[in-house]
PDB file of C-alpha atoms in Angstrom:
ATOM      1  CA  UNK A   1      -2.329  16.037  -5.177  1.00 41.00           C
ATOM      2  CA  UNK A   2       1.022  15.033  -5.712  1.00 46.00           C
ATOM      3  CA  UNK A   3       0.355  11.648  -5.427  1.00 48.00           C
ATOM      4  CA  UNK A   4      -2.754  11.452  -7.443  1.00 45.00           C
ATOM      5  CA  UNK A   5      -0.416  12.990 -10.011  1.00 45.00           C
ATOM      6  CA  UNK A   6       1.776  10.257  -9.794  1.00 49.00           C
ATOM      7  CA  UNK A   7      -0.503   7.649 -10.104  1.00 49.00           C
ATOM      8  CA  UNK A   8      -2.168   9.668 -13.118  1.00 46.00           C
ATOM      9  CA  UNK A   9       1.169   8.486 -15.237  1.00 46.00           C
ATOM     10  CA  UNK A  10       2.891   5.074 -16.432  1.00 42.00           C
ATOM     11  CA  UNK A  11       3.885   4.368 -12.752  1.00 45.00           C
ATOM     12  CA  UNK A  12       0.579   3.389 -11.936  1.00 46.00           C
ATOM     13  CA  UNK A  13      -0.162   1.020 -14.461  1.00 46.00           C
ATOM     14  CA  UNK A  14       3.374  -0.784 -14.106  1.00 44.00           C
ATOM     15  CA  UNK A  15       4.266   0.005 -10.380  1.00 48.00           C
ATOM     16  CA  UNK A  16       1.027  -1.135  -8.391  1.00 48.00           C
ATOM     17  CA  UNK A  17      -0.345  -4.461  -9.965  1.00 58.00           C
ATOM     18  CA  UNK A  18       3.046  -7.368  -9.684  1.00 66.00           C
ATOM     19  CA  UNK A  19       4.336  -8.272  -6.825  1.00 84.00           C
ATOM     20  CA  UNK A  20       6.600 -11.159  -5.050  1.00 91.00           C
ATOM     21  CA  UNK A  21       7.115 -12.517  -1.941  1.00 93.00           C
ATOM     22  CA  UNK A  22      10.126 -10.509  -1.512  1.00 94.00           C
ATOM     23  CA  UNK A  23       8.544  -7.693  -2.843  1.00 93.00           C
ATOM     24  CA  UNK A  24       5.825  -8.411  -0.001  1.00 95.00           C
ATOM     25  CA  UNK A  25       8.877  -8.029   2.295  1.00 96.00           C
ATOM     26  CA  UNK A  26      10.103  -5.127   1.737  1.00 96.00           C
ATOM     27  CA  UNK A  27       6.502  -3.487   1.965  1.00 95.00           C
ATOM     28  CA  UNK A  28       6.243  -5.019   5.166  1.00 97.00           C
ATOM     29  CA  UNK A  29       9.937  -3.824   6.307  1.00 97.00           C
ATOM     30  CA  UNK A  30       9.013  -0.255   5.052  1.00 97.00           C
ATOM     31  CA  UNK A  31       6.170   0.427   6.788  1.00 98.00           C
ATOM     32  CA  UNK A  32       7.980  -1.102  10.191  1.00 96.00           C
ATOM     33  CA  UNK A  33      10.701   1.575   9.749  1.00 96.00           C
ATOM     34  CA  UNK A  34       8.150   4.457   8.580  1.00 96.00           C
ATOM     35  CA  UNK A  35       6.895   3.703  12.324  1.00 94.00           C
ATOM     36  CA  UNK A  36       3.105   4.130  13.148  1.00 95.00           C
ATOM     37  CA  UNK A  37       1.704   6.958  11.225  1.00 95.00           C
ATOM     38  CA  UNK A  38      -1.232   9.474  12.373  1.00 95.00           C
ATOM     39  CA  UNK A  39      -4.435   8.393  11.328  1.00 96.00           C
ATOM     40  CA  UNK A  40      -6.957   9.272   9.152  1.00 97.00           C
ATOM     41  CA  UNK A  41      -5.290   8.974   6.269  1.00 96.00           C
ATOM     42  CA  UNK A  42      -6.361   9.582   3.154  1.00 96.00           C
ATOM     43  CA  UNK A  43      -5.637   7.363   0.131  1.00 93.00           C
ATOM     44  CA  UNK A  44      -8.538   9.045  -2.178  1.00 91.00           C
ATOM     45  CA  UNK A  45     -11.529  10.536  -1.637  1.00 92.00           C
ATOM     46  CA  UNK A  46     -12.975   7.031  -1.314  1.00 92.00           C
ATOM     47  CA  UNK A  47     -10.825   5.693   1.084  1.00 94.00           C
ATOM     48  CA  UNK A  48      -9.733   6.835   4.421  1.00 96.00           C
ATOM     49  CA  UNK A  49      -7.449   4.582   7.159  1.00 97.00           C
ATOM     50  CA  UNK A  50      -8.619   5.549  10.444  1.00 97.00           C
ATOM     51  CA  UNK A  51      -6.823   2.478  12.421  1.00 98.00           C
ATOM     52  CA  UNK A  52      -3.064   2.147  10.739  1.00 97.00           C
ATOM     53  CA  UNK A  53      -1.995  -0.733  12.183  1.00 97.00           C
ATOM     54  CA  UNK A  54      -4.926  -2.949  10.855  1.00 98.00           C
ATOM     55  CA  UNK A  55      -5.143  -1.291   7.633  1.00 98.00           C
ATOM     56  CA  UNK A  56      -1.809  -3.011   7.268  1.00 98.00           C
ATOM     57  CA  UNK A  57      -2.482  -6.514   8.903  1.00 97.00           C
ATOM     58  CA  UNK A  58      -5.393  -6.759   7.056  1.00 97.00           C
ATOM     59  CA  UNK A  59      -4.352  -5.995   3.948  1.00 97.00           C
ATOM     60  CA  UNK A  60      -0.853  -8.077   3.993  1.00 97.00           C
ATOM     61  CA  UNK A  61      -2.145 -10.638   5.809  1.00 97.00           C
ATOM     62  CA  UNK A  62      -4.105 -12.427   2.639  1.00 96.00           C
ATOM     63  CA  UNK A  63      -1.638 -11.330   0.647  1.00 95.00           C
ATOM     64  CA  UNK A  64       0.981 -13.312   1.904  1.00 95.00           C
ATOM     65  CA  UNK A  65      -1.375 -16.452   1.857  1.00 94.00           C
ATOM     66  CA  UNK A  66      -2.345 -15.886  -1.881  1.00 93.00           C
ATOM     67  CA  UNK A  67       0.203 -13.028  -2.906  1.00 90.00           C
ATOM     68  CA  UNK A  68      -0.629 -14.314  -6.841  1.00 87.00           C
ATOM     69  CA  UNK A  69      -4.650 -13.525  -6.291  1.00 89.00           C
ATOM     70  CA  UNK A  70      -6.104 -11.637  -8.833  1.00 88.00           C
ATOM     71  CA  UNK A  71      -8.731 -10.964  -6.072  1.00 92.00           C
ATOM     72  CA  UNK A  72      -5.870  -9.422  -3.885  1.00 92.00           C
ATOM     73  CA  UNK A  73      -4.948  -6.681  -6.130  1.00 91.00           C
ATOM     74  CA  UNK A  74      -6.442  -4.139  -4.796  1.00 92.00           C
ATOM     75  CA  UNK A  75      -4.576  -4.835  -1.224  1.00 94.00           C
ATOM     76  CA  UNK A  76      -1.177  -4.543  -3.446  1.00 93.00           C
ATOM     77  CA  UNK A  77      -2.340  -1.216  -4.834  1.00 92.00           C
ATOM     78  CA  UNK A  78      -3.868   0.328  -1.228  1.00 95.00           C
ATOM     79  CA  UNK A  79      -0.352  -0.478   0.294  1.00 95.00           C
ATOM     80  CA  UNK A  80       1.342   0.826  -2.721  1.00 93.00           C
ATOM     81  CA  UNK A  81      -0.529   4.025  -2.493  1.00 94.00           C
ATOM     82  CA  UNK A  82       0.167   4.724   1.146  1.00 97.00           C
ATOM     83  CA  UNK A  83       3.593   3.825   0.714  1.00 96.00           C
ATOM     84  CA  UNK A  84       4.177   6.461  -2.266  1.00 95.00           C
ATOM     85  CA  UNK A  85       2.154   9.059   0.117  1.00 95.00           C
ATOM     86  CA  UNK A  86       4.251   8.425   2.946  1.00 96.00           C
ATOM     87  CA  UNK A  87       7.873   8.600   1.141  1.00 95.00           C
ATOM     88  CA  UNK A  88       6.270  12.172  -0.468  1.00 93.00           C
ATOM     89  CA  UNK A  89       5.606  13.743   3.231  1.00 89.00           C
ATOM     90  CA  UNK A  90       8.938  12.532   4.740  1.00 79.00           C
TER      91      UNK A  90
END
């Protein structure tokens, strides 16, 4: 709930959709130091990570070939989201 709430306001629209390589970065150097998390984890009631360590490869993996890809913005806001989720249950 709390992060649905949070992405209800003006941090979703401006928070999820730009990013940059370095941006990219840091994502990936968060979720390093986060460490593996338990799975399933839900990002919505429409999506559900049951293997965390491919969620992520998949998801930055195109992104850092095309980070600029319209088509890849949904990656950007899935990693987003479990980002914001993880930071709210530390």
């Amino acid at each position: 709930m709390i992060l649905s709430t949070l992405l209800a306001g003006r941090l979703f629209s401006t928070y999820l959709w730009a990013m940059t390589m370095q941006e990219l970065q840091e994502l990936e150097d968060f979720f390093t130091n986060a460490g593996k998390q338990q799975v399933p984890i839900f990002l919505n009631d429409a999506t559900e990570i049951t293997d965390y360590d491919l969620f992520l490869q998949s998801h930055i993996q195109p992104l850092r070939a095309d980070i600029n890809s319209k088509v890849y913005q949904p990656l950007v806001h899935r990693l987003k989201m479990l980002k914001l989720l993880i930071e709210s249950n530390a």
